[in-house]
Coordinates of C-alpha atoms and ligand atoms in Angstrom, one line a residue:
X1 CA 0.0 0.0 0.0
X2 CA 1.2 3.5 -0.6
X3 CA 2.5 4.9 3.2
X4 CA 4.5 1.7 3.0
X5 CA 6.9 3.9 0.0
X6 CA 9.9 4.8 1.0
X7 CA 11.1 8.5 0.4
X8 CA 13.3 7.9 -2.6
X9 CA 10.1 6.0 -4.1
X10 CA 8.0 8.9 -3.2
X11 CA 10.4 11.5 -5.1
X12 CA 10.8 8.7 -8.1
X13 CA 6.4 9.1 -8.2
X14 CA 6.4 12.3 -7.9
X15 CA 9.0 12.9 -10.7
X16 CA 7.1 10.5 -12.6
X17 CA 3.6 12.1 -12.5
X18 CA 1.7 13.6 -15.3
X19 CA 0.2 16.7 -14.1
X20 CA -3.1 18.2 -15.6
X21 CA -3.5 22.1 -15.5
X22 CA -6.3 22.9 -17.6
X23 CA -10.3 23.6 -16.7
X24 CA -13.1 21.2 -16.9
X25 CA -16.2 22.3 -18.5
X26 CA -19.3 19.9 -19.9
X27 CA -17.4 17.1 -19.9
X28 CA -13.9 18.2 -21.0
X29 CA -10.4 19.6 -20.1
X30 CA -10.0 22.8 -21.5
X31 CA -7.8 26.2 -21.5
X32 CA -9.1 29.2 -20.5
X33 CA -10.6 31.1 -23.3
X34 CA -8.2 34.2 -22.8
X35 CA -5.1 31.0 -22.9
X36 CA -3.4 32.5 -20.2
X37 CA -1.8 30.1 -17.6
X38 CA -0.3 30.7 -14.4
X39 CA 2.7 29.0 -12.7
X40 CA 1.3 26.1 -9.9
X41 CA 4.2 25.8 -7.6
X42 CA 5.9 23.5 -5.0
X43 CA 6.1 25.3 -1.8
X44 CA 9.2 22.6 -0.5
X45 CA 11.6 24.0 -3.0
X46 CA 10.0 27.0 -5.4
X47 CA 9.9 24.6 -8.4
X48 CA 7.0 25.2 -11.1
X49 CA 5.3 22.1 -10.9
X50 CA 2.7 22.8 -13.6
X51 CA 1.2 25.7 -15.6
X52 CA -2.3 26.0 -14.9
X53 CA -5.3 27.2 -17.1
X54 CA -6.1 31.1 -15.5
X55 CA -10.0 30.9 -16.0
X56 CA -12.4 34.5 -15.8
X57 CA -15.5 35.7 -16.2
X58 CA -15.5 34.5 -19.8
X59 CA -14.9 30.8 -18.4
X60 CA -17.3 31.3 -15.8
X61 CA -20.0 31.7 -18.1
X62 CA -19.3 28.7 -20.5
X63 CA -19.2 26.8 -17.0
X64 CA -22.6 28.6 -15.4
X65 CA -24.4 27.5 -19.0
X66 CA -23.6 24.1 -19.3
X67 CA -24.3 23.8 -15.3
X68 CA -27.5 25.2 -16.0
X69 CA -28.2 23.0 -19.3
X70 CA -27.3 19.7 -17.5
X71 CA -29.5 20.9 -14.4
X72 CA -32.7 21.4 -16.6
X73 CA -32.1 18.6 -19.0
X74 CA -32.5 16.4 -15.6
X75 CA -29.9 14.0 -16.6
X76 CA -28.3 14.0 -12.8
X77 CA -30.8 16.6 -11.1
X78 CA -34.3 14.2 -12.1
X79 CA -32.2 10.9 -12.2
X80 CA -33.7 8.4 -9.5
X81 CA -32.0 8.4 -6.4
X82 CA -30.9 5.1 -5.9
X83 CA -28.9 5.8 -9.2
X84 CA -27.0 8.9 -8.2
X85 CA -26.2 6.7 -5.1
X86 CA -24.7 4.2 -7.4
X87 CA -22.5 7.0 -9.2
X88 CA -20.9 9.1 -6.3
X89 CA -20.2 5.6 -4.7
X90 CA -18.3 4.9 -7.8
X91 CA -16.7 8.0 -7.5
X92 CA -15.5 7.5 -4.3
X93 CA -14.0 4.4 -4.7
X94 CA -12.0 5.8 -8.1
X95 CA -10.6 8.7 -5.8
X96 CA -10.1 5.8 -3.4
X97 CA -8.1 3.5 -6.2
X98 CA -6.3 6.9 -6.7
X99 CA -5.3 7.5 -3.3
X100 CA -1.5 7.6 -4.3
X101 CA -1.5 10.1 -7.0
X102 CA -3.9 12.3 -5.6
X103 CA -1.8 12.6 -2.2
X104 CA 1.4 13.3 -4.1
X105 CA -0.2 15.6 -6.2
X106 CA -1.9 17.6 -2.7
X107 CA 1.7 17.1 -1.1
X108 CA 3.6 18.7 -3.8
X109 CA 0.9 21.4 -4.3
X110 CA 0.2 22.5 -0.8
X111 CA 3.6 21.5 0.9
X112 CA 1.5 18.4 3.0
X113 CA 3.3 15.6 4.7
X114 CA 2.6 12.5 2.4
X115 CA 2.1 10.6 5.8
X116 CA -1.0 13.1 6.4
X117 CA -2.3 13.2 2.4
X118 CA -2.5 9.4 2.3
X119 CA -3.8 8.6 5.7
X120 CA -6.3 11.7 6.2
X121 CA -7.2 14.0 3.5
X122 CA -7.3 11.6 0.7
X123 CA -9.2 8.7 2.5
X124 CA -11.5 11.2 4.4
X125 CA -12.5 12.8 1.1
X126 CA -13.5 9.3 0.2
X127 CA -15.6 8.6 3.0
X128 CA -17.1 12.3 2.2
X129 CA -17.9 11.3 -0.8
X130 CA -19.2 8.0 0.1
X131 CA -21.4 8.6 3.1
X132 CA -23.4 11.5 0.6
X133 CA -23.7 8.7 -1.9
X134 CA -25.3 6.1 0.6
X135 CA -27.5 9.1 2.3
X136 CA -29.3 9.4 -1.2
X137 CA -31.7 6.9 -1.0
X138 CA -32.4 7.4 2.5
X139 CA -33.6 10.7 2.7
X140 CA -38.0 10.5 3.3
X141 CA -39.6 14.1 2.4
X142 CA -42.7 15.2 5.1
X143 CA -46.2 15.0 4.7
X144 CA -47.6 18.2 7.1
X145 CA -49.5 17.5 9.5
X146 CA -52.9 19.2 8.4
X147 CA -56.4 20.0 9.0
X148 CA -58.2 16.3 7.2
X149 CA -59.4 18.0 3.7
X150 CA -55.8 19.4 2.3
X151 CA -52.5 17.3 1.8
X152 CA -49.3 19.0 2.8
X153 CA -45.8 18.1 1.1
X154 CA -42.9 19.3 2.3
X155 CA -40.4 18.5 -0.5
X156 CA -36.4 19.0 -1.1
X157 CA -35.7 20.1 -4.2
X158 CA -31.9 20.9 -5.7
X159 CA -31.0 24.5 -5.3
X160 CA -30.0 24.1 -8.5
X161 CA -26.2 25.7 -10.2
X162 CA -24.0 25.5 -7.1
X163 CA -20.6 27.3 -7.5
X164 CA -18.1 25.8 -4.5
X165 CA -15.0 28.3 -3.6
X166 CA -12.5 26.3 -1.3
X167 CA -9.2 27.3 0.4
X168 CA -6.0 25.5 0.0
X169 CA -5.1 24.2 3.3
X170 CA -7.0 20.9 2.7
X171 CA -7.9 21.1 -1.1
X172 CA -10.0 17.9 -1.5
X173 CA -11.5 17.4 1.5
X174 CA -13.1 21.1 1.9
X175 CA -14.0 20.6 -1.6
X176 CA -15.4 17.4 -1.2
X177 CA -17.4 19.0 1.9
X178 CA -18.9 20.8 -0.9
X179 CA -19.3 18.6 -4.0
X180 CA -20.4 15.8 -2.3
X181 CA -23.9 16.9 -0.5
X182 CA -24.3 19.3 -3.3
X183 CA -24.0 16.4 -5.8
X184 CA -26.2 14.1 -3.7
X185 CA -28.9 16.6 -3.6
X186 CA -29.3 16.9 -7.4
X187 CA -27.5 20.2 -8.5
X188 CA -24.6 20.6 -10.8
X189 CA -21.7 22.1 -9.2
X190 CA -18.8 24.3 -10.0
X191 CA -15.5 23.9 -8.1
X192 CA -13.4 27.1 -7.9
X193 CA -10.1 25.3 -6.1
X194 CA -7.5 27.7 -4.8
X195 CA -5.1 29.1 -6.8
X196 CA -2.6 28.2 -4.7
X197 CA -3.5 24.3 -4.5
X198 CA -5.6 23.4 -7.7
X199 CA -4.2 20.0 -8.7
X200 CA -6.3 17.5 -6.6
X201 CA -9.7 19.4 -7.7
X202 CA -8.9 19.2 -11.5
X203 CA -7.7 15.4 -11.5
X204 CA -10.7 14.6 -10.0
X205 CA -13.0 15.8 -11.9
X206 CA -11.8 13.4 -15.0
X207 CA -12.8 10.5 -12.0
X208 CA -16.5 11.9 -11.2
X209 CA -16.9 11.5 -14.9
X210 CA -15.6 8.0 -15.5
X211 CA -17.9 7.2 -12.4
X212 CA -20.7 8.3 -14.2
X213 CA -21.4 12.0 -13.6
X214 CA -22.9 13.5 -16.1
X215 CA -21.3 15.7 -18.4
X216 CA -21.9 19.4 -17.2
X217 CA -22.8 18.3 -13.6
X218 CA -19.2 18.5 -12.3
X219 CA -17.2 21.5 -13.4
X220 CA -13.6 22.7 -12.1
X221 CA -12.5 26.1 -12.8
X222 CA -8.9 27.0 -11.6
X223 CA -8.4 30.8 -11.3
X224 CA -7.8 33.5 -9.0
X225 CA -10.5 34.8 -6.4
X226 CA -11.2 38.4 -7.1
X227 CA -11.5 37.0 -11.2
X228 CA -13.2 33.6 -11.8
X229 CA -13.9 33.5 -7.9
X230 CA -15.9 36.7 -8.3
X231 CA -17.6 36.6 -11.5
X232 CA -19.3 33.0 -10.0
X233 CA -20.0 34.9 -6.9
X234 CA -22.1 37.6 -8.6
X235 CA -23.5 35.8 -11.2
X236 CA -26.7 35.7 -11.5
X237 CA -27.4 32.4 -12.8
X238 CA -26.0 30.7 -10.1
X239 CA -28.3 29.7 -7.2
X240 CA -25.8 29.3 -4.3
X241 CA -22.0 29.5 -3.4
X242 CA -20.7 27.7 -0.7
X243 CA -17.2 29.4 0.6
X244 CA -14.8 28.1 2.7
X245 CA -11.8 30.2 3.2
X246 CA -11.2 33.9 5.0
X247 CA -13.9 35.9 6.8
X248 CA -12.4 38.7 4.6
X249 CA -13.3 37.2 1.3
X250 CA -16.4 35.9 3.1
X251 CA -17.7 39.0 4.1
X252 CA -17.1 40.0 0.2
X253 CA -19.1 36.9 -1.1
X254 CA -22.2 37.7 0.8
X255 CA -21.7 41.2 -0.9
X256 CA -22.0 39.9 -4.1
X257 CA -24.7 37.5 -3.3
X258 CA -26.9 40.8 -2.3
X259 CA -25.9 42.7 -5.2
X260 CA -26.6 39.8 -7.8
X261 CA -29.4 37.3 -7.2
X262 CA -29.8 37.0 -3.7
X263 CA -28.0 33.7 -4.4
X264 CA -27.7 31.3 -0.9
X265 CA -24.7 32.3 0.8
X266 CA -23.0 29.6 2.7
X267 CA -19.6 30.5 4.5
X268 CA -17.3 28.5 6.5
X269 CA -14.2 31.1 7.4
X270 CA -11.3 31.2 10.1
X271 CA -11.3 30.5 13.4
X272 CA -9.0 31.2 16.8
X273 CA -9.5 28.2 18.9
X274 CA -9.0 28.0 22.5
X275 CA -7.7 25.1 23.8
X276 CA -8.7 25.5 27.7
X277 CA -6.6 23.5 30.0
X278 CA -8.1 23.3 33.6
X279 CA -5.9 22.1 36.8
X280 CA -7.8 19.0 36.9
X281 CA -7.1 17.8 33.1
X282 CA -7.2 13.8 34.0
X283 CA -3.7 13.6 31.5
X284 CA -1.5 16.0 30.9
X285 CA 1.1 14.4 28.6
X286 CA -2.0 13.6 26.7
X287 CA -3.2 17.2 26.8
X288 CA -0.1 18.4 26.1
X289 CA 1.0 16.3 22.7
X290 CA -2.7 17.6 21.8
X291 CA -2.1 21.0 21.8
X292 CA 1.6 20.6 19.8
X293 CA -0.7 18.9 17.8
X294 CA -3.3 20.9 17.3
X295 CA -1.3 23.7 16.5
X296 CA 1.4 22.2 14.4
X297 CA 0.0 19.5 12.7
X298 CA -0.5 20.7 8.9
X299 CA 2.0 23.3 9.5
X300 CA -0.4 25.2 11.5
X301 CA -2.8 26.2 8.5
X302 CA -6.3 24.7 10.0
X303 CA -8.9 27.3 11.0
X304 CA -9.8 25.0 13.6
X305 CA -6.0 25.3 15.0
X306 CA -5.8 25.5 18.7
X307 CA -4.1 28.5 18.4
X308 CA -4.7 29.9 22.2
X309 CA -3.6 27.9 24.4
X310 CA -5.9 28.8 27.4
X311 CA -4.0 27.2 30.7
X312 CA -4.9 27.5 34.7
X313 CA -2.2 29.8 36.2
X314 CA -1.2 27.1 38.8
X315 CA 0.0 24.8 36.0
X316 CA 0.9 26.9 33.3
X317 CA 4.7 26.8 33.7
X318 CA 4.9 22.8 34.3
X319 CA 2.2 22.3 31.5
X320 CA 4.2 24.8 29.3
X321 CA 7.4 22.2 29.2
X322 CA 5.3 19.8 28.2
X323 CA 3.6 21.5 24.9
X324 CA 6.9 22.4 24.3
X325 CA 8.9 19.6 24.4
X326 CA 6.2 17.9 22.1
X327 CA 6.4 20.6 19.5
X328 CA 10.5 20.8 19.4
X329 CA 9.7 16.6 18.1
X330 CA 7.2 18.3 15.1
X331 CA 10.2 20.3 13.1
X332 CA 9.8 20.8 9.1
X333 CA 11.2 18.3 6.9
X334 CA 10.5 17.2 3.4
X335 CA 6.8 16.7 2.5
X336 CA 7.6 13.6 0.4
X337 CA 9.9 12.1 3.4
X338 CA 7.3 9.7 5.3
X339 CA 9.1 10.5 8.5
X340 CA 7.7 14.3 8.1
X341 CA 5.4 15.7 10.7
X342 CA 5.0 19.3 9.4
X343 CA 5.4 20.3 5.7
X344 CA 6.2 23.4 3.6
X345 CA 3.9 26.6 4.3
X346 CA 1.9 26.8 1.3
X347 CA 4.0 29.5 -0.4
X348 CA 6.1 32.7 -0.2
X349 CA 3.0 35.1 0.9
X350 CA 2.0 32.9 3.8
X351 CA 5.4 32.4 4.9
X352 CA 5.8 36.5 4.7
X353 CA 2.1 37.0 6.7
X354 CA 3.3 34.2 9.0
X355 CA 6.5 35.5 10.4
X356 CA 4.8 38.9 10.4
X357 CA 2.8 37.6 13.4
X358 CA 5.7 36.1 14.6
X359 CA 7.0 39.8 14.5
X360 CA 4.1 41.2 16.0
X361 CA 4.6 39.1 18.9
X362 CA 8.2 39.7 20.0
X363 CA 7.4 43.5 19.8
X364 CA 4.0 43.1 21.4
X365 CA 5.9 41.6 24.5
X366 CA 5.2 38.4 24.4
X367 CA 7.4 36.2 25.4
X368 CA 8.7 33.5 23.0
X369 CA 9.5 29.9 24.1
X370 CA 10.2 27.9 21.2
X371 CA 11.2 28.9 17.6
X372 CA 9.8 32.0 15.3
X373 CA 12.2 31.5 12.7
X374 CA 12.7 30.6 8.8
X375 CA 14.3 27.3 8.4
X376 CA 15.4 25.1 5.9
X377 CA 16.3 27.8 3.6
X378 CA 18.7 25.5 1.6
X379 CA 15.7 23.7 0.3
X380 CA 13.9 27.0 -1.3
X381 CA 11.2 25.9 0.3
X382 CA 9.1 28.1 2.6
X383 CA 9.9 26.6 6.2
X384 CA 8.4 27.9 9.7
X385 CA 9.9 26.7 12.9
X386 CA 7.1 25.5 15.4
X387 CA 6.5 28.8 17.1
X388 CA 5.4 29.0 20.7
X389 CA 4.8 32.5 23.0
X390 CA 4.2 32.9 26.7
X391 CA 3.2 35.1 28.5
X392 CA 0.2 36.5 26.1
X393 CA -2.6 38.7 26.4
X394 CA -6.3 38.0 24.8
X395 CA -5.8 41.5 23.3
X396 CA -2.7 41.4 21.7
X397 CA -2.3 40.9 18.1
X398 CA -1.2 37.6 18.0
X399 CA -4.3 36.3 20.1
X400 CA -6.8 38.3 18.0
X401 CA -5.7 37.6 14.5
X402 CA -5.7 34.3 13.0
X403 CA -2.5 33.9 11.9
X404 CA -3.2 30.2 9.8
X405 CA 0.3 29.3 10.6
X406 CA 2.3 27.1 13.5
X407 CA 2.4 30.1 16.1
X408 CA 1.0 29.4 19.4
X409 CA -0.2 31.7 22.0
X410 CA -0.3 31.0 25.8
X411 CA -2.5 32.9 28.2
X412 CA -2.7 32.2 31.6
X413 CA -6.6 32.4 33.2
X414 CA -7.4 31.8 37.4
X415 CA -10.6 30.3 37.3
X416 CA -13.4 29.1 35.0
X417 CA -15.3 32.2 34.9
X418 CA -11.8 34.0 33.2
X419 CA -11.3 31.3 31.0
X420 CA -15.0 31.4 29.7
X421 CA -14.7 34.6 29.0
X422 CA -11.4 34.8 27.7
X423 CA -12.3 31.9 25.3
X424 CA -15.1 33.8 24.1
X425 CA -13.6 37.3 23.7
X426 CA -12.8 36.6 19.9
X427 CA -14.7 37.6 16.6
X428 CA -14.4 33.5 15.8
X429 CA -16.5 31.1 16.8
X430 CA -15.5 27.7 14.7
X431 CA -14.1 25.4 17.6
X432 CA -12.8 25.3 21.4
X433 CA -11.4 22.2 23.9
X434 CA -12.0 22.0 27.4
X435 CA -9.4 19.1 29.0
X436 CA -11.0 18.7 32.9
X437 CA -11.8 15.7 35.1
X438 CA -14.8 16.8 36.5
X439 CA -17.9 15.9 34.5
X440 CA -19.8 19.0 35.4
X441 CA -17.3 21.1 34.2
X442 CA -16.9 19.7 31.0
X443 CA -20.3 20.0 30.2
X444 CA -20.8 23.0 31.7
X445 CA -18.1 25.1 30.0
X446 CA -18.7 23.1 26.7
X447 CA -22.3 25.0 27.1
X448 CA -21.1 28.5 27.4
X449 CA -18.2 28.3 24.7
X450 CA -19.6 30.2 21.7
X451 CA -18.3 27.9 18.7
X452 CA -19.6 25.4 16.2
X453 CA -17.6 22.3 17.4
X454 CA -16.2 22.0 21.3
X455 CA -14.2 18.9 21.8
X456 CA -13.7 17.7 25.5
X457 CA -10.3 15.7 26.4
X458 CA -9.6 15.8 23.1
X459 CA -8.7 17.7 20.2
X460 CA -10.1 18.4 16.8
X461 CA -11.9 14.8 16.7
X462 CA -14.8 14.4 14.8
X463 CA -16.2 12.8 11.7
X464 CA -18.9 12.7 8.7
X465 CA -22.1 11.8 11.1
X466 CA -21.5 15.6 13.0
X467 CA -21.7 18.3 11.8
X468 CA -18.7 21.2 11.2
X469 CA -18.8 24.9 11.0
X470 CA -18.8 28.2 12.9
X471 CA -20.9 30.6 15.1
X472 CA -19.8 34.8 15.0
X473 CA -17.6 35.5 12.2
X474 CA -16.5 32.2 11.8
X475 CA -19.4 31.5 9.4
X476 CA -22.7 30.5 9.0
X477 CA -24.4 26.5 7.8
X478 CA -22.5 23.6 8.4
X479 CA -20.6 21.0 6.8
X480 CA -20.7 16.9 6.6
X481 CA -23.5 15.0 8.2
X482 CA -26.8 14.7 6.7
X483 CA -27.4 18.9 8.3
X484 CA -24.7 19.8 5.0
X485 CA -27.1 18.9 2.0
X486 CA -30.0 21.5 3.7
X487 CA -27.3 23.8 2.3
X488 CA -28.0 22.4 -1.3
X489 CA -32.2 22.1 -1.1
X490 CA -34.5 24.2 -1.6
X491 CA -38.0 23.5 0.6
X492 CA -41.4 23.4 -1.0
X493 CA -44.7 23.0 -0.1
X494 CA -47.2 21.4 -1.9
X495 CA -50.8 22.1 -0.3
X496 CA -53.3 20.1 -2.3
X497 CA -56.9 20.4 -1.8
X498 CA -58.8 17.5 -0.6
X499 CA -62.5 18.5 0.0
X500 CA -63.8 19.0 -3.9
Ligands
NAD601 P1 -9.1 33.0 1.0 O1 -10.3 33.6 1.6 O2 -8.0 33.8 0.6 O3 -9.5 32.2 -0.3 C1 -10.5 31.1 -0.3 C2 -11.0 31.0 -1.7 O4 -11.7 32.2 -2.1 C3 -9.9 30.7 -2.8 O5 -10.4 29.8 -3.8 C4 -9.8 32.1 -3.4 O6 -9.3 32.1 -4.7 C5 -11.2 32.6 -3.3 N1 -11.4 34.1 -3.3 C6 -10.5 35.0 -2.9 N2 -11.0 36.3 -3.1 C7 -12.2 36.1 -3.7 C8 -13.2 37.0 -4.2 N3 -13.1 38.3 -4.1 N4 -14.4 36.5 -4.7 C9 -14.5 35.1 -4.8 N5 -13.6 34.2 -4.4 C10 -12.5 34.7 -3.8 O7 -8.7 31.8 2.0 P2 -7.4 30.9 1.9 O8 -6.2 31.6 2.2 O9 -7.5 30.1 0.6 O10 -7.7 29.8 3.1 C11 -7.4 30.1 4.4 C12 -8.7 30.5 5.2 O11 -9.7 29.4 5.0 C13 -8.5 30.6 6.7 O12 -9.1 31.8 7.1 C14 -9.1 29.4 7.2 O13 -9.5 29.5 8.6 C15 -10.2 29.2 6.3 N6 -10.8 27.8 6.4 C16 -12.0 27.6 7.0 C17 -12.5 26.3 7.1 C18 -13.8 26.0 7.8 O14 -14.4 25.0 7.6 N7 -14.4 27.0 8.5 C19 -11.7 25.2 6.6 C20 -10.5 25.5 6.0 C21 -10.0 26.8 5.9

């Protein structure tokens, strides 16, 4: 199986691979009408790994139309259920058969440990993918419960042309998020990948068609955010965008959703997770290699990264070693090395915004603890030490901002009111942890935290039967579990007259 490749077999695949760049519209790889391309690169050494098709407006309406086309004709939006189970199941189980070239190409295009892209993003896009399929059939509409001479349907129709913007700091999986309960509801999709991690999206969309989707249904279009990104976002033939990425952008989307077509808005954007650590935590080696984790792991680019390390003041110092000692074991190597723990930041901008914060901090008077430098500069690769800070404040700017890279912020509380209200003094709302041994506790904090997801004794667990998403700015609907394909339905009701 593939983690069983050594590195050298790993950099032999990769310099193997075949790498498509181009759109996918109605059925078809294709340029970008205009024929410009821009450069895809490797963030673990600056290489050009690929030229990529640079899609626009121009694009986005050849894409919107045959969307549309395929969504009236009723070849996948009117096909019987049981049948669109059968093809996304198929196309699950293709991206499953393709798990080794689809986590080389997301290593080598997002700088991801190949450890990571073959045991988590690739196979958890797959069960994505899958559980959507099997929900198909599975899903009863209502019958209302009214007076005895009229019938009431409640019915779930598709929304219709969904266009799916996604980030790049898991470029499959958020996109399967979206493709795969917008799929299973009926409506054709268009995938807007991130520029800066585009490969995974366009190979796939050669697999949903060999599974069965229906030419039209499943459209890729590579491109940058303020061009193709925009022009889906206002256009007004498209019935909903679902975004994952900044609350920046975000907040723009729902812009152009109100100056277009009132389109459905869904947004799933960043997040500044506390990660409270009470006195009574019943394991603190555990709770300690959990929040290393939870800030390092994917080089520190998750918007549910446990970025504030909230920690009683009678504990702080010892408990501080710990995290510490556990990150210093989670250095950068090689994203194709299986030993790897932490890749490449995603590319030269990040790197710059990252050690910005790292900046900020020092000269905010914070106290730094581990790292906050460059590294691996010999590679000309884009590198981040794992980064820790003590001695934080909740107002500073490192504990404000999200800085969606492996920085970590420690701020001491003194009881659970503080660290309740500490916790929730932060425009995010996406995800908290709360590591105590008293049961009441647990439960009682995890009801006041204001976030989408609150994990107790444990960190960033979960999987496709909850649900995922934010409260505050962090965003609005949620993704996986059967709660994500509401995004993609519209309700009806049907009243029918029963008394003639
Ligand atoms: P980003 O907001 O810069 O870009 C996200 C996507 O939006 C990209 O495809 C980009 O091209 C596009 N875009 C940019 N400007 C646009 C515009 N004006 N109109 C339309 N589209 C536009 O975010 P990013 O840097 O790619 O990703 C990092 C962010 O994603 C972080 O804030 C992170 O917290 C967030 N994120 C959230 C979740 C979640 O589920 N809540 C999951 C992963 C990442």
């Amino acid at each position: 199986m593939s983690s069983k490749h050594t590195y050298a077999e790993w950099r032999a695949r990769a310099a193997a691979l075949s790498i498509e760049g181009r759109a996918f519209i109605d059925g078809g790889y294709v340029d970008a009408v205009s024929g410009k391309t821009f450069d895809c690169i490797n963030p673990a050494n600056g290489a050009v790994l690929a030229r990529i098709a640079e899609c626009d407006a121009e694009d986005a309406e050849y894409a919107v139309a045959a969307a549309r086309h395929a969504f009236e004709a009723g070849v996948w939006s009117r096909m019987a259920p049981r049948e669109r189970k059968t093809v996304l199941i198929r196309f699950a189980q293709l991206i499953e058969d393709h798990t080794e070239e689809l986590s080389l190409l997301e290593s080598l295009d997002a700088g991801k440990p190949i450890g990571d892209t073959t045991r988590i993003d690739i196979p958890a896009a797959v069960r994505c993918v899958r559980f959507n399929g099997e929900a198909v059939d599975k899903l009863y509409d209502e019958v209302a419960p009214t007076p005895d001479d009229a019938l009431g349907l409640v019915t779930r129709e598709p929304v219709g042309v969904v266009a799916a913007i996604v980030p790049w700091n898991f470029p499959i999986l958020m996109a399967s998020w979206k493709f795969a309960p917008a799929l299973a509801a009926g409506n054709s999709v268009i995938l807007k990948p991130s520029e800066k991690a585009p490969l995974t999206a366009i190979r796939i969309a050669r697999l949903a068609q060999q599974a069965g989707i229906p030419n039209g249904v499943f459209n890729v279009l590579p491109g940058f955010g303020g061009t193709v990104g925009k022009a889906l976002a206002l256009h007004m033939d498209v019935d909903c965008v679902a975004f994952t990425g900044s609350t920046a952008v975000g907040k723009q989307i729902m812009q152009y959703a109100g100056q277009s077509n009132l389109k459905r808005a869904w947004m799933e954007c960043g997040g500044k997770t506390p990660n409270i650590v009470f006195a009574d935590c019943p394991d603190l080696d555990a709770a300690a290699r959990a929040a290393a984790f939870g800030i390092f792991y994917n080089q520190g680019e998750m918007c549910t990264a446990g970025s504030r390390l909230l920690v009683a003041a009678s504990i702080k110092d010892a408990f501080l070693e710990k995290v510490i000692a556990a990150g210093e074991a989670m250095q950068p190597g090689d994203p194709l090395d299986p030993a790897t723990r932490m890749g490449a930041i995603v590319d030269d901008i990040q790197l710059d915004r990252v050690m910005g914060y790292i900046e900020a901090g020092r000269a905010g008077g914070a106290t730094l603890r581990l790292g906050g430098e460059r590294v691996m500069n010999e590679t000309g690769g884009y590198f981040i030490a794992p980064t820790i800070f003590d001695n934080v404040t909740n107002d500073m700017k490192i504990a404000r901002e999200e800085i969606f890279g492996p920085v970590l912020s420690t701020i001491a509380f003194t009881d659970e009111a503080e660290a309740i209200r500490i916790a929730n003094d932060s425009p995010y709302g996406l995800a908290a942890a709360v590591w105590t041994s008293n049961l009441s506790r647990g439960h009682r904090v995890a009801r006041r935290l204001r976030a989408g997801s609150v994990w107790v004794n444990c960190f960033d667990e979960g999987d496709m039967t909850v649900p995922f998403g934010g409260y505050k700015q962090s965003g609005n609907g949620r993704d996986k579990s059967l709660h994500a394909i509401d995004k993609y339905v519209e309700l009806k009701a049907t009243w029918i007259d029963l008394s003639r």
